[in-house]
CSV table of C-alpha atoms in Angstrom, one decimal:
chain,number,residue,atom,x,y,z
A,1,TYR,CA,60.3,130.6,173.4
A,2,SER,CA,58.6,127.3,173.4
A,3,GLY,CA,60.8,125.7,175.6
A,4,VAL,CA,60.3,128.9,178.2
A,5,VAL,CA,56.5,129.9,178.1
A,6,GLY,CA,55.6,126.3,176.7
A,7,SER,CA,55.2,124.9,180.2
A,8,ARG,CA,53.5,128.4,181.5
A,9,GLU,CA,51.0,129.5,178.8
A,10,GLY,CA,50.2,126.0,177.0
A,11,TRP,CA,51.9,124.4,173.9
A,12,ARG,CA,49.5,126.2,171.7
A,13,HIS,CA,50.6,129.6,172.5
A,14,PRO,CA,54.0,129.7,170.5
A,15,PHE,CA,51.9,128.6,167.6
A,16,TYR,CA,49.9,131.9,168.0
A,17,VAL,CA,53.0,134.1,168.2
A,18,SER,CA,54.4,132.6,165.3
A,19,PHE,CA,51.5,132.9,163.1
A,20,LEU,CA,51.2,136.6,164.0
A,21,LEU,CA,54.7,137.8,163.1
A,22,SER,CA,54.6,135.7,160.1
A,23,LEU,CA,51.4,137.5,159.0
A,24,ILE,CA,53.0,140.8,159.6
A,25,THR,CA,55.8,140.2,158.2
A,26,ALA,CA,54.1,138.9,155.1
A,27,SER,CA,51.7,142.0,154.7
A,28,LEU,CA,55.1,144.2,155.3
A,29,VAL,CA,56.5,142.5,152.2
A,30,LEU,CA,53.3,142.8,150.3
A,31,PHE,CA,52.8,146.6,150.3
A,32,LEU,CA,56.2,147.7,151.0
A,33,VAL,CA,58.6,145.5,148.9
A,34,LYS,CA,58.6,146.3,145.2
A,35,GLU,CA,59.3,143.3,142.5
A,36,PRO,CA,62.2,144.2,140.3
A,37,ASP,CA,62.7,144.0,136.5
A,38,ARG,CA,64.1,140.8,135.4
A,39,GLY,CA,68.0,141.1,134.9
A,40,CYS,CA,67.8,144.9,136.0
A,41,LYS,CA,70.7,144.2,138.8
A,42,GLU,CA,73.2,142.6,135.9
A,43,GLU,CA,76.2,144.3,135.1
A,44,VAL,CA,75.9,144.1,131.5
A,45,PHE,CA,72.4,145.3,131.5
A,46,LYS,CA,73.2,148.7,132.6
A,47,SER,CA,73.8,149.7,129.1
A,48,LEU,CA,70.7,148.0,127.8
A,49,GLN,CA,68.5,150.0,130.7
A,50,LYS,CA,69.6,153.3,129.2
A,51,HIS,CA,68.3,152.5,125.9
A,52,GLY,CA,64.7,151.8,127.5
A,53,ALA,CA,65.0,148.4,126.8
A,54,LYS,CA,64.0,145.3,129.1
A,55,TYR,CA,65.4,142.0,129.2
A,56,GLU,CA,62.5,139.9,127.8
A,57,ARG,CA,63.6,136.1,127.8
A,58,LYS,CA,60.9,133.9,129.4
A,59,LEU,CA,61.7,130.2,131.0
A,60,THR,CA,60.8,127.2,128.8
A,61,TRP,CA,60.8,123.7,130.2
A,62,ARG,CA,63.5,123.1,127.4
A,63,GLY,CA,65.6,125.8,129.2
A,64,PHE,CA,65.1,124.5,132.5
A,65,VAL,CA,66.3,121.0,131.5
A,66,ALA,CA,69.4,122.4,129.7
A,67,ALA,CA,70.3,124.0,132.8
A,68,MET,CA,70.0,121.3,135.0
A,69,ARG,CA,71.5,118.6,132.4
A,70,ASN,CA,74.3,120.7,131.1
A,71,ASN,CA,75.2,123.0,134.3
A,72,LYS,CA,77.7,121.2,136.8
A,73,SER,CA,77.3,124.0,139.3
A,74,ASN,CA,73.7,123.3,139.5
A,75,ILE,CA,74.4,120.0,139.8
A,76,ILE,CA,76.7,120.0,142.8
A,77,LEU,CA,75.2,122.7,144.7
A,78,ILE,CA,71.4,121.0,144.7
A,79,SER,CA,73.3,117.6,145.5
A,80,GLN,CA,75.2,119.1,148.2
A,81,GLY,CA,72.5,121.1,149.6
A,82,PHE,CA,70.3,117.6,149.8
A,83,PHE,CA,73.3,116.0,151.8
A,84,ALA,CA,74.0,119.2,154.4
A,85,SER,CA,70.1,119.3,155.1
A,86,ILE,CA,69.7,116.1,156.5
A,87,PRO,CA,71.6,116.5,159.7
A,88,TRP,CA,69.5,119.9,159.8
A,89,GLY,CA,66.1,118.1,159.5
A,90,VAL,CA,68.1,116.2,163.0
A,91,ILE,CA,69.2,119.3,164.5
A,92,PHE,CA,65.6,121.0,164.1
A,93,VAL,CA,63.9,117.8,165.3
A,94,PHE,CA,65.9,116.4,167.8
A,95,LEU,CA,68.3,118.6,169.3
A,96,ASN,CA,66.3,120.0,172.0
A,97,ASP,CA,64.8,116.5,173.3
A,98,TYR,CA,68.3,114.7,172.7
A,99,LEU,CA,69.9,117.6,175.1
A,100,SER,CA,67.1,116.9,177.9
A,101,GLN,CA,67.3,113.1,177.6
A,102,GLU,CA,70.5,111.9,176.6
A,103,ARG,CA,72.8,114.6,178.0
A,104,GLY,CA,70.3,115.2,181.1
A,105,PHE,CA,69.9,118.8,180.5
A,106,SER,CA,67.1,120.1,182.2
A,107,VAL,CA,64.0,121.5,179.5
A,108,LYS,CA,64.7,124.9,180.4
A,109,ASP,CA,68.3,124.5,180.3
A,110,ALA,CA,68.3,122.5,176.7
A,111,THR,CA,65.9,125.2,175.5
A,112,TYR,CA,69.0,128.0,176.7
A,113,LEU,CA,71.5,125.8,174.7
A,114,VAL,CA,69.0,125.7,171.5
A,115,GLY,CA,68.9,129.5,171.7
A,116,VAL,CA,72.7,130.1,171.8
A,117,PHE,CA,72.8,127.5,168.7
A,118,GLY,CA,70.3,129.9,167.0
A,119,ILE,CA,72.5,133.3,167.8
A,120,GLY,CA,75.1,130.8,166.5
A,121,CYS,CA,73.2,130.3,163.0
A,122,ALA,CA,72.4,134.4,162.6
A,123,ALA,CA,76.0,135.2,163.2
A,124,GLY,CA,77.1,132.5,161.0
A,125,GLY,CA,74.4,133.7,158.2
A,126,ILE,CA,76.2,137.1,158.6
A,127,LEU,CA,79.7,136.3,158.8
A,128,GLY,CA,79.1,133.8,155.8
A,129,GLY,CA,77.7,136.1,153.6
A,130,TYR,CA,80.6,138.7,154.1
A,131,TRP,CA,83.6,136.1,154.1
A,132,GLY,CA,81.9,134.7,151.1
A,133,GLN,CA,81.3,138.0,149.1
A,134,PHE,CA,85.4,138.7,150.2
A,135,PHE,CA,86.4,135.2,148.7
A,136,GLN,CA,84.3,135.3,145.4
A,137,SER,CA,86.2,139.2,144.8
A,138,TRP,CA,89.5,137.6,145.4
A,139,ASN,CA,89.3,134.6,143.3
A,140,THR,CA,85.8,132.8,142.5
A,141,SER,CA,87.2,129.2,142.9
A,142,TYR,CA,88.3,130.3,146.5
A,143,LEU,CA,84.6,130.6,147.5
A,144,PRO,CA,83.7,126.6,147.2
A,145,PHE,CA,87.0,126.0,149.3
A,146,PHE,CA,85.3,128.3,151.9
A,147,MET,CA,82.1,126.5,151.7
A,148,SER,CA,83.5,122.9,152.2
A,149,ALA,CA,86.2,123.6,155.1
A,150,THR,CA,83.6,125.6,157.0
A,151,THR,CA,81.0,122.5,156.2
A,152,PHE,CA,83.7,119.9,157.7
A,153,LEU,CA,84.7,122.3,160.4
A,154,GLY,CA,81.1,122.5,161.8
A,155,VAL,CA,81.2,118.9,162.5
A,156,PHE,CA,83.6,119.1,165.5
A,157,PRO,CA,81.6,121.6,167.8
A,158,PHE,CA,78.7,119.2,167.4
A,159,LEU,CA,80.6,116.0,168.3
A,160,PHE,CA,81.5,118.1,171.6
A,161,LEU,CA,78.2,119.3,172.4
A,162,LEU,CA,76.6,115.8,171.8
A,163,ASN,CA,79.0,113.7,173.5
A,164,GLY,CA,80.3,116.0,176.2
A,165,HIS,CA,79.8,115.1,180.2
A,166,ASN,CA,79.2,118.8,181.3
A,167,LEU,CA,75.7,119.0,182.5
A,168,ASN,CA,76.1,122.8,183.3
A,169,ALA,CA,74.3,124.9,180.6
A,170,GLN,CA,76.3,128.0,182.0
A,171,ASN,CA,79.8,126.7,181.6
A,172,PHE,CA,81.7,128.4,179.0
A,173,LEU,CA,82.9,125.6,176.9
A,174,VAL,CA,79.2,124.1,176.6
A,175,VAL,CA,78.1,127.5,175.2
A,176,THR,CA,81.0,127.7,173.3
A,177,TYR,CA,80.1,124.6,171.0
A,178,SER,CA,76.5,125.4,171.0
A,179,PHE,CA,77.6,128.6,169.4
A,180,LEU,CA,80.2,127.3,167.3
A,181,GLY,CA,78.2,124.8,165.9
A,182,GLY,CA,75.6,126.9,164.6
A,183,CYS,CA,77.9,129.7,163.4
A,184,LEU,CA,80.3,127.0,161.4
A,185,ALA,CA,77.0,125.4,160.1
A,186,SER,CA,75.3,128.1,158.6
A,187,MET,CA,78.4,129.7,156.6
A,188,PRO,CA,78.2,127.7,153.5
A,189,SER,CA,74.4,127.6,153.5
A,190,VAL,CA,74.2,131.4,153.0
A,191,CYS,CA,76.5,131.1,149.7
A,192,VAL,CA,74.4,128.2,148.0
A,193,ARG,CA,72.0,130.6,146.6
A,194,PRO,CA,74.4,133.5,145.4
A,195,CYS,CA,76.1,130.5,143.6
A,196,LEU,CA,73.1,129.2,141.8
A,197,ILE,CA,72.2,132.9,140.9
A,198,ASN,CA,75.7,133.7,139.5
A,199,VAL,CA,75.8,130.8,137.2
A,200,ASN,CA,72.1,130.7,135.7
A,201,PRO,CA,70.3,133.6,133.5
A,202,PRO,CA,67.7,135.6,134.8
A,203,GLU,CA,65.0,133.5,133.2
A,204,THR,CA,65.8,130.0,135.0
A,205,ARG,CA,67.1,131.3,138.4
A,206,GLY,CA,63.5,130.9,139.8
A,207,ALA,CA,63.1,127.6,138.5
A,208,ILE,CA,66.7,126.6,139.8
A,209,LEU,CA,66.0,128.0,143.3
A,210,THR,CA,62.6,126.3,143.6
A,211,ALA,CA,64.3,123.1,142.8
A,212,ALA,CA,67.1,123.6,145.6
A,213,ASN,CA,64.8,124.7,147.9
A,214,LEU,CA,62.5,121.5,146.9
A,215,ALA,CA,65.9,119.1,147.6
A,216,ILE,CA,66.6,120.9,151.1
A,217,GLN,CA,63.1,120.1,152.0
A,218,LEU,CA,62.8,116.9,150.9
A,219,ALA,CA,66.5,116.1,153.2
A,220,ARG,CA,65.1,117.9,156.1
A,221,GLY,CA,62.0,115.7,156.1
A,222,ALA,CA,64.4,112.5,155.8
A,223,GLY,CA,66.9,113.5,158.3
A,224,PRO,CA,64.5,112.3,161.5
A,225,SER,CA,63.9,109.0,159.6
A,226,CYS,CA,67.7,108.4,159.2
A,227,ILE,CA,68.1,108.4,163.1
A,228,THR,CA,64.9,106.1,163.6
A,229,LEU,CA,66.3,103.6,160.7
A,230,LEU,CA,70.2,103.7,162.3
A,231,GLY,CA,68.7,102.9,165.3
A,232,THR,CA,66.3,100.0,163.8
A,233,ILE,CA,68.6,98.3,161.5
A,234,PHE,CA,72.1,98.5,163.4
A,235,ASN,CA,70.7,98.2,166.9
A,236,VAL,CA,72.3,101.8,168.2
A,237,ASN,CA,71.3,104.3,170.4
A,238,ARG,CA,70.3,107.9,169.6
A,239,GLN,CA,73.8,109.4,170.4
A,240,HIS,CA,75.7,107.0,167.9
A,241,SER,CA,72.7,108.0,165.1
A,242,PHE,CA,73.1,111.6,166.0
A,243,ASN,CA,77.3,111.1,165.5
A,244,ILE,CA,76.8,109.1,162.5
A,245,THR,CA,74.2,111.3,160.6
A,246,LEU,CA,75.8,114.7,161.7
A,247,SER,CA,79.5,113.3,160.5
A,248,VAL,CA,78.7,111.5,157.2
A,249,PHE,CA,76.4,113.8,155.5
A,250,TRP,CA,78.6,116.8,156.4
A,251,VAL,CA,81.7,115.2,155.1
A,252,ILE,CA,80.1,114.2,151.8
A,253,SER,CA,78.8,117.8,151.3
A,254,ALA,CA,82.4,119.0,151.8
A,255,ILE,CA,83.9,116.8,149.3
A,256,GLN,CA,80.9,117.8,146.8
A,257,LEU,CA,82.0,121.5,147.4
A,258,ILE,CA,85.5,121.0,146.8
A,259,PHE,CA,84.6,119.8,143.0
A,260,LEU,CA,82.4,123.1,143.2
A,261,ALA,CA,85.9,124.9,142.4
A,262,GLU,CA,86.3,123.8,139.1
A,263,SER,CA,82.8,124.2,137.6
A,264,LEU,CA,81.6,127.5,139.5
A,265,PRO,CA,84.3,129.8,137.6
A,266,LYS,CA,83.5,128.2,134.2
A,267,ASP,CA,79.6,128.1,134.6
A,268,GLN,CA,79.6,132.0,135.9
A,269,ASP,CA,82.0,133.2,133.1
A,270,THR,CA,79.7,131.1,130.5
A,271,MET,CA,76.5,133.0,131.8
A,272,ASN,CA,77.8,136.5,131.8
A,273,ALA,CA,79.1,136.0,128.0
A,274,GLU,CA,75.9,134.8,126.8
A,275,LEU,CA,74.3,138.0,129.1
A,276,ALA,CA,76.8,140.2,127.3
A,277,GLU,CA,76.0,138.9,123.8
A,278,TYR,CA,72.2,139.3,124.4
A,279,ALA,CA,72.7,142.7,125.7
A,280,ALA,CA,75.1,143.9,122.5
A,281,LYS,CA,72.5,142.6,120.5
A,282,ALA,CA,69.5,144.3,121.8
A,283,CYS,CA,71.4,147.8,122.3
A,284,GLU,CA,71.9,147.6,118.4
A,285,GLU,CA,68.3,146.6,117.7
A,286,ALA,CA,67.5,149.8,119.9
A,287,GLN,CA,69.8,152.0,118.5
A,288,ALA,CA,69.0,151.4,114.6
A,289,PRO,CA,67.2,154.0,113.2
A,290,LYS,CA,63.7,153.4,111.6
A,291,LYS,CA,63.4,153.8,107.8
A,292,ALA,CA,60.2,155.1,106.0
A,293,ILE,CA,59.6,154.0,102.5
A,294,VAL,CA,57.2,156.7,101.0
A,295,ARG,CA,55.5,155.3,98.1
A,296,GLU,CA,55.2,157.1,94.8
A,297,GLY,CA,52.0,158.6,94.0
A,298,SER,CA,51.0,157.9,97.5
A,299,SER,CA,50.4,160.6,100.3
A,300,PHE,CA,51.6,157.7,103.6
A,301,CYS,CA,54.6,156.2,103.9
A,302,VAL,CA,55.3,152.7,106.0
A,303,ASP,CA,57.8,151.7,108.3
A,304,ASP,CA,60.6,149.4,106.7
A,305,SER,CA,60.6,147.7,110.5
A,306,GLU,CA,56.9,146.3,110.1
A,307,PRO,CA,56.5,143.0,108.6
A,308,ILE,CA,55.6,142.5,105.0
A,309,SER,CA,52.0,141.7,105.3
A,310,ILE,CA,51.7,144.8,107.5
A,311,MET,CA,53.0,147.0,104.7
A,312,GLU,CA,50.6,145.7,102.3
A,313,HIS,CA,47.9,145.9,104.6
A,314,HIS,CA,48.4,149.4,104.9
A,315,ILE,CA,48.6,149.7,100.9
A,316,VAL,CA,45.2,148.1,100.3
A,317,ALA,CA,43.6,150.0,103.1
A,318,VAL,CA,44.4,153.2,101.6
A,319,ASP,CA,44.1,152.7,97.8
A,320,ALA,CA,40.8,150.3,98.0
A,321,GLY,CA,38.1,153.0,97.9
A,322,ARG,CA,40.2,154.7,95.2
A,323,SER,CA,40.2,151.8,92.7
A,324,MET,CA,37.1,151.1,93.2
A,325,ARG,CA,35.7,154.3,92.3
A,326,PHE,CA,37.9,154.2,89.1
A,327,VAL,CA,36.5,150.5,87.8
A,328,GLY,CA,32.8,152.0,88.6
A,329,THR,CA,33.7,154.8,86.7
A,330,ALA,CA,35.1,153.1,84.0
A,331,LEU,CA,32.1,150.2,83.6
A,332,ARG,CA,29.7,153.4,83.2
A,333,GLU,CA,31.6,154.5,80.4
A,334,ILE,CA,31.8,151.5,78.5
A,335,GLY,CA,28.1,150.9,79.1
A,336,ASP,CA,27.2,154.5,77.6
A,337,GLY,CA,29.7,153.4,74.6
A,338,ILE,CA,27.8,150.2,73.8
A,339,SER,CA,24.6,151.8,74.3
A,340,THR,CA,25.4,154.8,71.7
A,341,MET,CA,27.3,152.7,69.5
A,342,GLN,CA,26.2,152.8,65.5
A,343,PRO,CA,26.3,150.1,63.3
A,344,PHE,CA,29.3,150.1,60.7
A,345,ASN,CA,28.6,152.1,57.2
A,346,CYS,CA,31.0,151.1,54.7
A,347,LYS,CA,29.5,154.1,52.6
A,348,GLU,CA,31.2,156.4,54.9
A,349,GLU,CA,34.7,157.8,53.8
A,350,THR,CA,35.3,158.4,57.3
A,351,SER,CA,35.4,154.6,58.5
A,352,SER,CA,38.5,153.0,58.3
A,353,TYR,CA,37.0,149.8,58.4
A,354,CYS,CA,36.3,150.3,54.9
A,355,LYS,CA,39.5,151.1,53.7
A,356,SER,CA,41.2,148.7,51.5
A,357,ASP,CA,44.3,146.7,52.9
A,358,ASP,CA,46.9,148.7,50.8
A,359,GLU,CA,45.6,151.9,52.2
A,360,LEU,CA,45.2,150.5,55.6
A,361,GLU,CA,48.9,149.4,55.1
A,362,THR,CA,49.8,152.9,54.3
A,363,ASP,CA,48.5,154.7,57.0
A,364,HIS,CA,50.0,152.5,59.6
A,365,THR,CA,53.6,153.0,58.0
A,366,SER,CA,52.9,156.8,58.2
A,367,ASP,CA,51.7,156.8,61.8
A,368,SER,CA,54.7,154.6,62.9
A,369,ASN,CA,56.9,157.3,61.4
A,370,LEU,CA,55.7,160.0,63.1
A,371,SER,CA,55.1,159.0,66.3
A,372,GLY,CA,57.3,155.9,67.1
A,373,GLU,CA,60.5,157.8,67.7
A,374,ASN,CA,58.7,160.2,69.8
A,375,PHE,CA,56.6,157.7,71.5
A,376,CYS,CA,59.7,155.9,72.6
A,377,ILE,CA,61.7,159.2,74.0
A,378,GLU,CA,58.6,160.1,76.2
A,379,HIS,CA,58.3,156.6,77.6
A,380,GLU,CA,61.7,156.1,78.2
A,381,ASN,CA,61.4,159.1,80.7
A,382,PRO,CA,61.2,157.4,84.4
A,383,ASP,CA,58.9,160.8,85.2
A,384,TYR,CA,56.5,159.6,82.9
A,385,TRP,CA,55.5,156.5,84.7
A,386,ARG,CA,55.6,157.8,87.9
A,387,ARG,CA,53.1,160.8,87.0
A,388,GLU,CA,50.2,160.7,89.5
A,389,LEU,CA,46.5,160.1,87.8
A,390,PRO,CA,44.2,162.6,88.4
A,391,GLU,CA,41.3,161.5,91.0
A,392,PRO,CA,38.3,159.4,90.0
A,393,ASP,CA,35.3,161.6,89.2
A,394,GLU,CA,31.9,160.9,87.9
A,395,ARG,CA,32.4,163.8,85.3
A,396,THR,CA,35.5,162.9,84.0
A,397,PRO,CA,35.4,160.8,80.7
A,398,PHE,CA,37.3,157.4,81.4
A,399,SER,CA,39.7,157.9,78.5
A,400,ASN,CA,40.9,161.2,79.7
A,401,TYR,CA,42.6,159.1,82.2
A,402,TYR,CA,45.0,157.7,79.1
A,403,SER,CA,45.4,160.9,77.2
């Protein structure tokens, strides 16, 4: 677009158009797109959603480091993304200029071929997603081979486009090379993100995708530097620098994707098993009935799923006022008893304190024989200990509580 209207409208015009389109699309996403619940699209979580539960795991630094260190698929995918993006950085910056300067096309013809290349990228994105899903459904190991093959084959249309001698932009072969170069090179890139999603649990996917995107952007920024360094260090022209950069780095990426065929199925199965175990435990907790503990002599119940400290807090909150009133009444009765207490008089016949030792021993033996058996029978009955004491009242004597 900039190559067509730039000479007529000025170089600022394409930036204005790009800004307005980005603002409109961002606003549509903000107001129309709803963020789904974490893990809601996972097959193993369908039963979890039926019980109203959600995936509650959160991202931690330790979990992110473990995913980067122990998951081989993450390492391979991020590494190959770095090497595969270096040629893309060269293409984005230098392709239009290369076609017009090194190949001799006019600016409009070079822009036209870049436009055809862009159409090929769009077609490759659609076809890559379709065929990638096909190979993933057939056999998970076949998907990395498909990605590796398309990465390797994408080198050849670019070599023909960069080194051809036909200066007619309308030529069928020139247009075909431009289209196939974009189509084949874009097929594996659309499969990288689904692979990263399939081998990582929901809480780490965002962080892993961000790390992969950082590696891609870093490589695209380093791509133009490779062209400059090759020309400066080895004293080669830009045509050879283009050929070396595209060929070497895309071949390295294709080789790495072959190793992905071994690790991808294992890491995907491991992740699915972990999610299935989490969903099973969550469903058991959601289905478990809540049991209530009813306290003897109390009018409230406590859910046994609560912590012990919370249960004790409930007990104290309910019985605190009742206990304080009980203690207050007892202290008042003791005070009244002390104030009315009479001194001992040994002359009174009713006082047991004035009896002799033999009389006291006789009284104690007779009382034990009469009431000991009844006392034991009565207190062995569990209902005796569970009896509920009457509500404390200022008019109730303290001694009645134990009668």
